[in-house]
């Protein structure tokens, strides 16, 4: 080994000591890192992909809440990645009922080029002083004798590199490997997590010859089983993000084959060219009850910050990253890296979107226990604006008049629609409970006991197998 190679190997093995280590250069990781770095702290983001591939993530490319993002990375930095800002509603195709529902979507909506967006948020974080290390795979998490996380051990281009830090922020995505290596025995961190709480998804970027007629809509279509759906999201009127996902509670689907079959049966995709293919897993579950541990916080997909009915997670990840970073800053200023210092992060997540997502998960649970044809008949009977409320707010007010109209339209599915109304009551009760999320770690166990009682009512009402 040459002297230069020996020096490089020695440098690679010497510990690095930033204030904060963020694992993962996705939305949550970049916003967390940028927020902390803006306060003058030393932040390193570790990304397993190459610099060229970083930001290339399987995603539906639909962005809800595009008008309101945290300020750590200016929206002007992201706007070049917004390829279609003319989308304003969902188009729900129900072949079983020979029906198409036009569903209004509340708030600002856009379709993006996710890879370009990924590059933009990395550049935005770099502008604040964040250091990025690519080709870096985390192999282990370091903990002190008292359980506090103190850093990570990594391999970078074949060389071991240790990062010692006051705080580790886990933005490593679904089923994060970091969580397999941390001992959470003495903390509130949610360990009630398994693969069945996640969705397997696959998407292609498809270019068509003629502009599609629905370039102002997000198109959804159910799969032959209730626990999955196809999507067609127009980046432009000729470039479509076409994908398919299913909950892992179900028998595996042949995602590529099923998507190809549907594409072949749609006239607008005749002669289309596939430009990019990618698959991923994402949460279709409630947010983690607690995503904090001494010296450690999980954000984004790694903490279940995804709308479990639509799979949308960009805005939640951005704000989850900000809220975790705000508590990281407080910890760095006070020298207190305990759960108590980080707890406000949990509270802010639940207040902003976590409670809604937990209520929406009730409808996911219902979908696993209901016949797909009955479910489609039920959806076809619901007014579009009420369906939009249910999809995005976790609850909806359905008065007597609408109940009667829906019952008449859904003749043959009355048992199913009654089940929906009963399930809605369960979702409302759960939403109200999440709005009383505890203000300290000490209150979590009692809060969980009551939540679990409410979940028993969900399973009894829906007839579904317990999810958690």
Tab-separated table of N, CA, C and O in Angstrom, residues 291-383:
chain	number	residue	atom	x	y	z
A	291	UNK	N	-41.586	8.529	18.110
A	291	UNK	CA	-40.437	8.366	17.207
A	291	UNK	C	-39.182	8.952	17.827
A	291	UNK	O	-38.283	9.407	17.119
A	292	UNK	N	-39.104	8.939	19.178
A	292	UNK	CA	-37.946	9.526	19.860
A	292	UNK	C	-37.342	8.536	20.841
A	292	UNK	O	-38.022	7.681	21.409
A	293	UNK	N	-36.044	8.693	21.031
A	293	UNK	CA	-35.226	7.905	21.946
A	293	UNK	C	-34.057	8.813	22.316
A	293	UNK	O	-33.677	9.671	21.508
A	294	UNK	N	-33.481	8.683	23.487
A	294	UNK	CA	-32.348	9.561	23.816
A	294	UNK	C	-31.284	9.591	22.717
A	294	UNK	O	-30.772	8.555	22.303
A	295	UNK	N	-31.024	10.792	22.198
A	295	UNK	CA	-30.026	10.969	21.157
A	295	UNK	C	-30.485	10.612	19.760
A	295	UNK	O	-29.680	10.690	18.815
A	296	UNK	N	-31.759	10.284	19.587
A	296	UNK	CA	-32.195	9.693	18.312
A	296	UNK	C	-33.650	10.046	18.023
A	296	UNK	O	-34.511	9.982	18.911
A	297	UNK	N	-33.931	10.430	16.772
A	297	UNK	CA	-35.301	10.637	16.304
A	297	UNK	C	-35.440	10.040	14.912
A	297	UNK	O	-34.507	10.097	14.111
A	298	UNK	N	-36.621	9.481	14.615
A	298	UNK	CA	-36.923	8.973	13.273
A	298	UNK	C	-37.921	9.904	12.603
A	298	UNK	O	-38.821	10.446	13.263
A	299	UNK	N	-37.777	10.096	11.298
A	299	UNK	CA	-38.614	11.041	10.564
A	299	UNK	C	-39.035	10.441	9.219
A	299	UNK	O	-38.421	9.508	8.710
A	300	UNK	N	-40.100	11.007	8.628
A	300	UNK	CA	-40.534	10.588	7.302
A	300	UNK	C	-41.029	9.151	7.283
A	300	UNK	O	-41.678	8.677	8.216
A	301	UNK	N	-40.730	8.427	6.219
A	301	UNK	CA	-41.156	7.037	6.100
A	301	UNK	C	-40.668	6.195	7.273
A	301	UNK	O	-41.324	5.226	7.659
A	302	UNK	N	-39.529	6.531	7.833
A	302	UNK	CA	-38.963	5.785	8.956
A	302	UNK	C	-39.780	5.942	10.229
A	302	UNK	O	-39.544	5.239	11.207
A	303	UNK	N	-40.764	6.863	10.221
A	303	UNK	CA	-41.635	7.068	11.374
A	303	UNK	C	-43.106	6.938	10.999
A	303	UNK	O	-43.983	7.292	11.779
A	304	UNK	N	-43.399	6.449	9.793
A	304	UNK	CA	-44.778	6.259	9.354
A	304	UNK	C	-45.496	7.546	9.000
A	304	UNK	O	-46.713	7.639	9.132
A	305	UNK	N	-44.770	8.536	8.469
A	305	UNK	CA	-45.363	9.838	8.166
A	305	UNK	C	-45.925	9.879	6.747
A	305	UNK	O	-45.555	10.723	5.930
A	306	UNK	N	-46.842	8.963	6.447
A	306	UNK	CA	-47.424	8.847	5.110
A	306	UNK	C	-48.932	8.688	5.241
A	306	UNK	O	-49.409	7.952	6.110
A	307	UNK	N	-49.696	9.380	4.380
A	307	UNK	CA	-51.136	9.179	4.344
A	307	UNK	C	-51.400	7.721	3.966
A	307	UNK	O	-51.053	7.298	2.859
A	308	UNK	N	-51.983	6.925	4.851
A	308	UNK	CA	-52.078	5.484	4.590
A	308	UNK	C	-53.098	5.104	3.528
A	308	UNK	O	-53.097	3.958	3.067
A	309	UNK	N	-53.961	6.029	3.123
A	309	UNK	CA	-54.934	5.708	2.075
A	309	UNK	C	-54.461	6.114	0.689
A	309	UNK	O	-54.822	5.478	-0.302
A	310	UNK	N	-53.664	7.160	0.584
A	310	UNK	CA	-53.195	7.623	-0.724
A	310	UNK	C	-51.720	7.338	-0.966
A	310	UNK	O	-51.268	7.372	-2.105
A	311	UNK	N	-50.940	7.097	0.081
A	311	UNK	CA	-49.508	6.912	-0.059
A	311	UNK	C	-48.731	8.214	-0.154
A	311	UNK	O	-47.513	8.205	-0.321
A	312	UNK	N	-49.422	9.366	-0.042
A	312	UNK	CA	-48.737	10.649	-0.127
A	312	UNK	C	-47.909	10.920	1.123
A	312	UNK	O	-48.427	10.839	2.237
A	313	UNK	N	-46.628	11.261	0.924
A	313	UNK	CA	-45.781	11.443	2.098
A	313	UNK	C	-44.791	12.582	2.024
A	313	UNK	O	-44.026	12.791	2.963
A	314	UNK	N	-44.773	13.353	0.928
A	314	UNK	CA	-43.741	14.368	0.766
A	314	UNK	C	-43.915	15.502	1.770
A	314	UNK	O	-42.982	15.876	2.485
A	315	UNK	N	-45.111	16.072	1.841
A	315	UNK	CA	-45.333	17.203	2.745
A	315	UNK	C	-45.161	16.787	4.199
A	315	UNK	O	-44.542	17.504	5.001
A	316	UNK	N	-45.694	15.615	4.568
A	316	UNK	CA	-45.529	15.138	5.934
A	316	UNK	C	-44.068	14.930	6.291
A	316	UNK	O	-43.635	15.253	7.402
A	317	UNK	N	-43.295	14.403	5.340
A	317	UNK	CA	-41.871	14.195	5.582
A	317	UNK	C	-41.145	15.518	5.789
A	317	UNK	O	-40.275	15.637	6.662
A	318	UNK	N	-41.496	16.527	4.978
A	318	UNK	CA	-40.845	17.836	5.112
A	318	UNK	C	-41.096	18.443	6.488
A	318	UNK	O	-40.166	18.924	7.154
A	319	UNK	N	-42.349	18.402	6.924
A	319	UNK	CA	-42.669	18.983	8.224
A	319	UNK	C	-42.183	18.111	9.378
A	319	UNK	O	-41.744	18.622	10.410
A	320	UNK	N	-42.231	16.784	9.206
A	320	UNK	CA	-41.658	15.918	10.227
A	320	UNK	C	-40.182	16.208	10.422
A	320	UNK	O	-39.685	16.271	11.549
A	321	UNK	N	-39.462	16.398	9.304
A	321	UNK	CA	-38.045	16.742	9.388
A	321	UNK	C	-37.820	18.051	10.107
A	321	UNK	O	-36.913	18.182	10.944
A	322	UNK	N	-38.649	19.057	9.819
A	322	UNK	CA	-38.520	20.357	10.487
A	322	UNK	C	-38.784	20.244	11.985
A	322	UNK	O	-38.032	20.790	12.802
A	323	UNK	N	-39.868	19.547	12.350
A	323	UNK	CA	-40.225	19.465	13.763
A	323	UNK	C	-39.147	18.730	14.564
A	323	UNK	O	-38.828	19.118	15.695
A	324	UNK	N	-38.590	17.662	13.991
A	324	UNK	CA	-37.497	16.960	14.665
A	324	UNK	C	-36.275	17.863	14.790
A	324	UNK	O	-35.609	17.893	15.831
A	325	UNK	N	-35.985	18.615	13.736
A	325	UNK	CA	-34.829	19.508	13.757
A	325	UNK	C	-34.981	20.598	14.803
A	325	UNK	O	-34.005	20.979	15.476
A	326	UNK	N	-36.187	21.125	14.958
A	326	UNK	CA	-36.407	22.158	15.975
A	326	UNK	C	-36.062	21.634	17.362
A	326	UNK	O	-35.461	22.352	18.187
A	327	UNK	N	-36.423	20.389	17.650
A	327	UNK	CA	-36.090	19.815	18.956
A	327	UNK	C	-34.609	19.462	19.044
A	327	UNK	O	-34.015	19.533	20.131
A	328	UNK	N	-34.006	19.107	17.913
A	328	UNK	CA	-32.562	18.871	17.912
A	328	UNK	C	-31.816	20.153	18.272
A	328	UNK	O	-30.844	20.134	19.032
A	329	UNK	N	-32.281	21.263	17.734
A	329	UNK	CA	-31.651	22.554	18.042
A	329	UNK	C	-31.773	22.870	19.529
A	329	UNK	O	-30.812	23.307	20.170
A	330	UNK	N	-32.962	22.647	20.092
A	330	UNK	CA	-33.138	22.877	21.528
A	330	UNK	C	-32.190	22.002	22.341
A	330	UNK	O	-31.575	22.457	23.320
A	331	UNK	N	-32.052	20.744	21.925
A	331	UNK	CA	-31.151	19.831	22.639
A	331	UNK	C	-29.700	20.290	22.554
A	331	UNK	O	-28.959	20.251	23.546
A	332	UNK	N	-29.278	20.738	21.385
A	332	UNK	CA	-27.904	21.218	21.211
A	332	UNK	C	-27.646	22.472	22.044
A	332	UNK	O	-26.542	22.673	22.565
A	333	UNK	N	-28.675	23.303	22.177
A	333	UNK	CA	-28.513	24.535	22.951
A	333	UNK	C	-28.462	24.276	24.453
A	333	UNK	O	-27.794	25.001	25.192
A	334	UNK	N	-29.188	23.246	24.908
A	334	UNK	CA	-29.275	22.963	26.342
A	334	UNK	C	-28.357	21.836	26.801
A	334	UNK	O	-28.118	21.689	28.005
A	335	UNK	N	-27.878	21.030	25.860
A	335	UNK	CA	-27.068	19.872	26.225
A	335	UNK	C	-27.880	18.713	26.771
A	335	UNK	O	-27.332	17.761	27.319
A	336	UNK	N	-29.208	18.765	26.607
A	336	UNK	CA	-30.104	17.720	27.100
A	336	UNK	C	-30.659	16.951	25.908
A	336	UNK	O	-31.474	17.472	25.142
A	337	UNK	N	-30.229	15.699	25.755
A	337	UNK	CA	-30.602	14.898	24.586
A	337	UNK	C	-31.576	13.782	24.959
A	337	UNK	O	-31.607	12.726	24.333
A	338	UNK	N	-32.397	14.044	25.956
A	338	UNK	CA	-33.336	13.053	26.458
A	338	UNK	C	-34.616	13.015	25.635
A	338	UNK	O	-34.891	13.897	24.818
A	339	UNK	N	-35.439	11.983	25.910
A	339	UNK	CA	-36.762	11.908	25.279
A	339	UNK	C	-37.612	13.121	25.611
A	339	UNK	O	-38.377	13.594	24.777
A	340	UNK	N	-37.487	13.607	26.831
A	340	UNK	CA	-38.306	14.743	27.253
A	340	UNK	C	-38.048	15.963	26.366
A	340	UNK	O	-38.977	16.702	26.013
A	341	UNK	N	-36.782	16.182	25.997
A	341	UNK	CA	-36.450	17.301	25.119
A	341	UNK	C	-37.030	17.098	23.727
A	341	UNK	O	-37.513	18.037	23.100
A	342	UNK	N	-37.004	15.869	23.250
A	342	UNK	CA	-37.472	15.580	21.898
A	342	UNK	C	-38.994	15.443	21.800
A	342	UNK	O	-39.546	15.432	20.702
A	343	UNK	N	-39.674	15.337	22.943
A	343	UNK	CA	-41.078	14.942	22.934
A	343	UNK	C	-41.975	15.880	22.139
A	343	UNK	O	-42.938	15.452	21.495
A	344	UNK	N	-41.689	17.155	22.148
A	344	UNK	CA	-42.537	18.101	21.429
A	344	UNK	C	-42.588	17.780	19.938
A	344	UNK	O	-43.566	18.105	19.261
A	345	UNK	N	-41.559	17.154	19.423
A	345	UNK	CA	-41.590	16.688	18.033
A	345	UNK	C	-42.762	15.737	17.816
A	345	UNK	O	-43.547	15.882	16.865
A	346	UNK	N	-42.925	14.732	18.700
A	346	UNK	CA	-44.073	13.831	18.607
A	346	UNK	C	-45.385	14.592	18.631
A	346	UNK	O	-46.297	14.332	17.837
A	347	UNK	N	-45.497	15.536	19.544
A	347	UNK	CA	-46.741	16.293	19.697
A	347	UNK	C	-47.077	17.078	18.435
A	347	UNK	O	-48.240	17.105	17.993
A	348	UNK	N	-46.097	17.721	17.858
A	348	UNK	CA	-46.346	18.547	16.676
A	348	UNK	C	-46.736	17.699	15.473
A	348	UNK	O	-47.591	18.087	14.664
A	349	UNK	N	-46.123	16.524	15.351
A	349	UNK	CA	-46.508	15.608	14.268
A	349	UNK	C	-47.965	15.187	14.425
A	349	UNK	O	-48.751	15.224	13.469
A	350	UNK	N	-48.348	14.782	15.629
A	350	UNK	CA	-49.721	14.336	15.850
A	350	UNK	C	-50.714	15.468	15.614
A	350	UNK	O	-51.784	15.258	15.038
A	351	UNK	N	-50.368	16.667	16.034
A	351	UNK	CA	-51.267	17.801	15.862
A	351	UNK	C	-51.416	18.185	14.397
A	351	UNK	O	-52.512	18.509	13.935
A	352	UNK	N	-50.315	18.140	13.641
A	352	UNK	CA	-50.350	18.588	12.249
A	352	UNK	C	-51.019	17.564	11.334
A	352	UNK	O	-51.938	17.891	10.583
A	353	UNK	N	-50.555	16.313	11.383
A	353	UNK	CA	-51.114	15.313	10.449
A	353	UNK	C	-51.224	13.920	11.038
A	353	UNK	O	-51.950	13.070	10.508
A	354	UNK	N	-50.547	13.627	12.121
A	354	UNK	CA	-50.518	12.269	12.651
A	354	UNK	C	-51.874	11.756	13.080
A	354	UNK	O	-52.220	10.582	12.836
A	355	UNK	N	-52.681	12.594	13.742
A	355	UNK	CA	-54.009	12.175	14.170
A	355	UNK	C	-54.877	11.818	12.967
A	355	UNK	O	-55.600	10.811	12.972
A	356	UNK	N	-54.823	12.653	11.922
A	356	UNK	CA	-55.600	12.378	10.705
A	356	UNK	C	-55.186	11.061	10.080
A	356	UNK	O	-56.021	10.248	9.650
A	357	UNK	N	-53.883	10.837	10.012
A	357	UNK	CA	-53.392	9.618	9.376
A	357	UNK	C	-53.803	8.372	10.169
A	357	UNK	O	-54.120	7.325	9.585
A	358	UNK	N	-53.812	8.472	11.491
A	358	UNK	CA	-54.243	7.337	12.313
A	358	UNK	C	-55.710	7.018	12.054
A	358	UNK	O	-56.110	5.842	11.982
A	359	UNK	N	-56.540	8.054	11.907
A	359	UNK	CA	-57.957	7.841	11.606
A	359	UNK	C	-58.141	7.252	10.210
A	359	UNK	O	-58.983	6.370	10.002
A	360	UNK	N	-57.353	7.728	9.256
A	360	UNK	CA	-57.444	7.193	7.892
A	360	UNK	C	-57.057	5.718	7.843
A	360	UNK	O	-57.576	4.959	7.020
A	361	UNK	N	-56.160	5.303	8.716
A	361	UNK	CA	-55.738	3.906	8.723
A	361	UNK	C	-56.898	2.970	9.039
A	361	UNK	O	-56.879	1.794	8.655
A	362	UNK	N	-57.914	3.482	9.718
A	362	UNK	CA	-59.095	2.668	10.006
A	362	UNK	C	-59.745	2.195	8.708
A	362	UNK	O	-60.203	1.045	8.601
A	363	UNK	N	-59.765	3.052	7.685
A	363	UNK	CA	-60.359	2.673	6.406
A	363	UNK	C	-59.478	1.671	5.657
A	363	UNK	O	-59.984	0.823	4.910
A	364	UNK	N	-58.175	1.752	5.859
A	364	UNK	CA	-57.294	0.716	5.320
A	364	UNK	C	-57.625	-0.631	5.937
A	364	UNK	O	-57.662	-1.658	5.256
A	365	UNK	N	-57.844	-0.624	7.235
A	365	UNK	CA	-58.187	-1.868	7.934
A	365	UNK	C	-59.501	-2.413	7.403
A	365	UNK	O	-59.636	-3.618	7.145
A	366	UNK	N	-60.490	-1.539	7.200
A	366	UNK	CA	-61.766	-1.964	6.628
A	366	UNK	C	-61.564	-2.622	5.270
A	366	UNK	O	-62.200	-3.645	4.964
A	367	UNK	N	-60.681	-2.073	4.451
A	367	UNK	CA	-60.506	-2.585	3.087
A	367	UNK	C	-59.980	-4.012	3.058
A	367	UNK	O	-60.170	-4.721	2.070
A	368	UNK	N	-59.311	-4.449	4.130
A	368	UNK	CA	-58.781	-5.815	4.161
A	368	UNK	C	-59.856	-6.842	4.497
A	368	UNK	O	-59.618	-8.045	4.354
A	369	UNK	N	-61.031	-6.355	4.934
A	369	UNK	CA	-62.072	-7.276	5.380
A	369	UNK	C	-63.325	-7.199	4.518
A	369	UNK	O	-64.355	-7.756	4.888
A	370	UNK	N	-63.241	-6.529	3.391
A	370	UNK	CA	-64.438	-6.280	2.588
A	370	UNK	C	-64.211	-6.776	1.158
A	370	UNK	O	-63.089	-6.707	0.639
A	371	UNK	N	-65.243	-7.284	0.539
A	371	UNK	CA	-65.159	-7.726	-0.857
A	371	UNK	C	-64.938	-6.523	-1.767
A	371	UNK	O	-65.563	-5.471	-1.599
A	372	UNK	N	-64.041	-6.661	-2.736
A	372	UNK	CA	-63.688	-5.520	-3.577
A	372	UNK	C	-64.887	-4.977	-4.351
A	372	UNK	O	-65.040	-3.760	-4.500
A	373	UNK	N	-65.778	-5.860	-4.813
A	373	UNK	CA	-66.955	-5.373	-5.550
A	373	UNK	C	-67.892	-4.589	-4.640
A	373	UNK	O	-68.462	-3.568	-5.035
A	374	UNK	N	-68.043	-5.055	-3.407
A	374	UNK	CA	-68.867	-4.313	-2.459
A	374	UNK	C	-68.249	-2.960	-2.147
A	374	UNK	O	-68.942	-1.945	-2.044
A	375	UNK	N	-66.914	-2.948	-1.992
A	375	UNK	CA	-66.239	-1.690	-1.700
A	375	UNK	C	-66.407	-0.703	-2.845
A	375	UNK	O	-66.671	0.485	-2.629
A	376	UNK	N	-66.292	-1.181	-4.075
A	376	UNK	CA	-66.440	-0.277	-5.213
A	376	UNK	C	-67.877	0.230	-5.334
A	376	UNK	O	-68.122	1.385	-5.686
A	377	UNK	N	-68.851	-0.632	-5.023
A	377	UNK	CA	-70.232	-0.181	-5.023
A	377	UNK	C	-70.470	0.881	-3.978
A	377	UNK	O	-71.192	1.862	-4.211
A	378	UNK	N	-69.836	0.723	-2.847
A	378	UNK	CA	-69.935	1.706	-1.774
A	378	UNK	C	-69.341	3.037	-2.199
A	378	UNK	O	-69.947	4.098	-2.023
A	379	UNK	N	-68.156	3.014	-2.788
A	379	UNK	CA	-67.502	4.256	-3.218
A	379	UNK	C	-68.319	4.955	-4.301
A	379	UNK	O	-68.427	6.180	-4.317
A	380	UNK	N	-68.879	4.178	-5.208
A	380	UNK	CA	-69.669	4.770	-6.284
A	380	UNK	C	-70.909	5.470	-5.753
A	380	UNK	O	-71.436	6.392	-6.388
A	381	UNK	N	-71.374	5.065	-4.572
A	381	UNK	CA	-72.578	5.655	-3.999
A	381	UNK	C	-72.303	6.924	-3.213
A	381	UNK	O	-73.213	7.683	-2.920
A	382	UNK	N	-71.028	7.160	-2.864
A	382	UNK	CA	-70.709	8.317	-2.040
A	382	UNK	C	-70.553	9.576	-2.883
A	382	UNK	O	-69.967	9.530	-3.974
A	383	UNK	N	-71.050	10.720	-2.410
A	383	UNK	CA	-70.787	11.985	-3.104
A	383	UNK	C	-69.287	12.255	-3.155
A	383	UNK	O	-68.556	11.973	-2.198
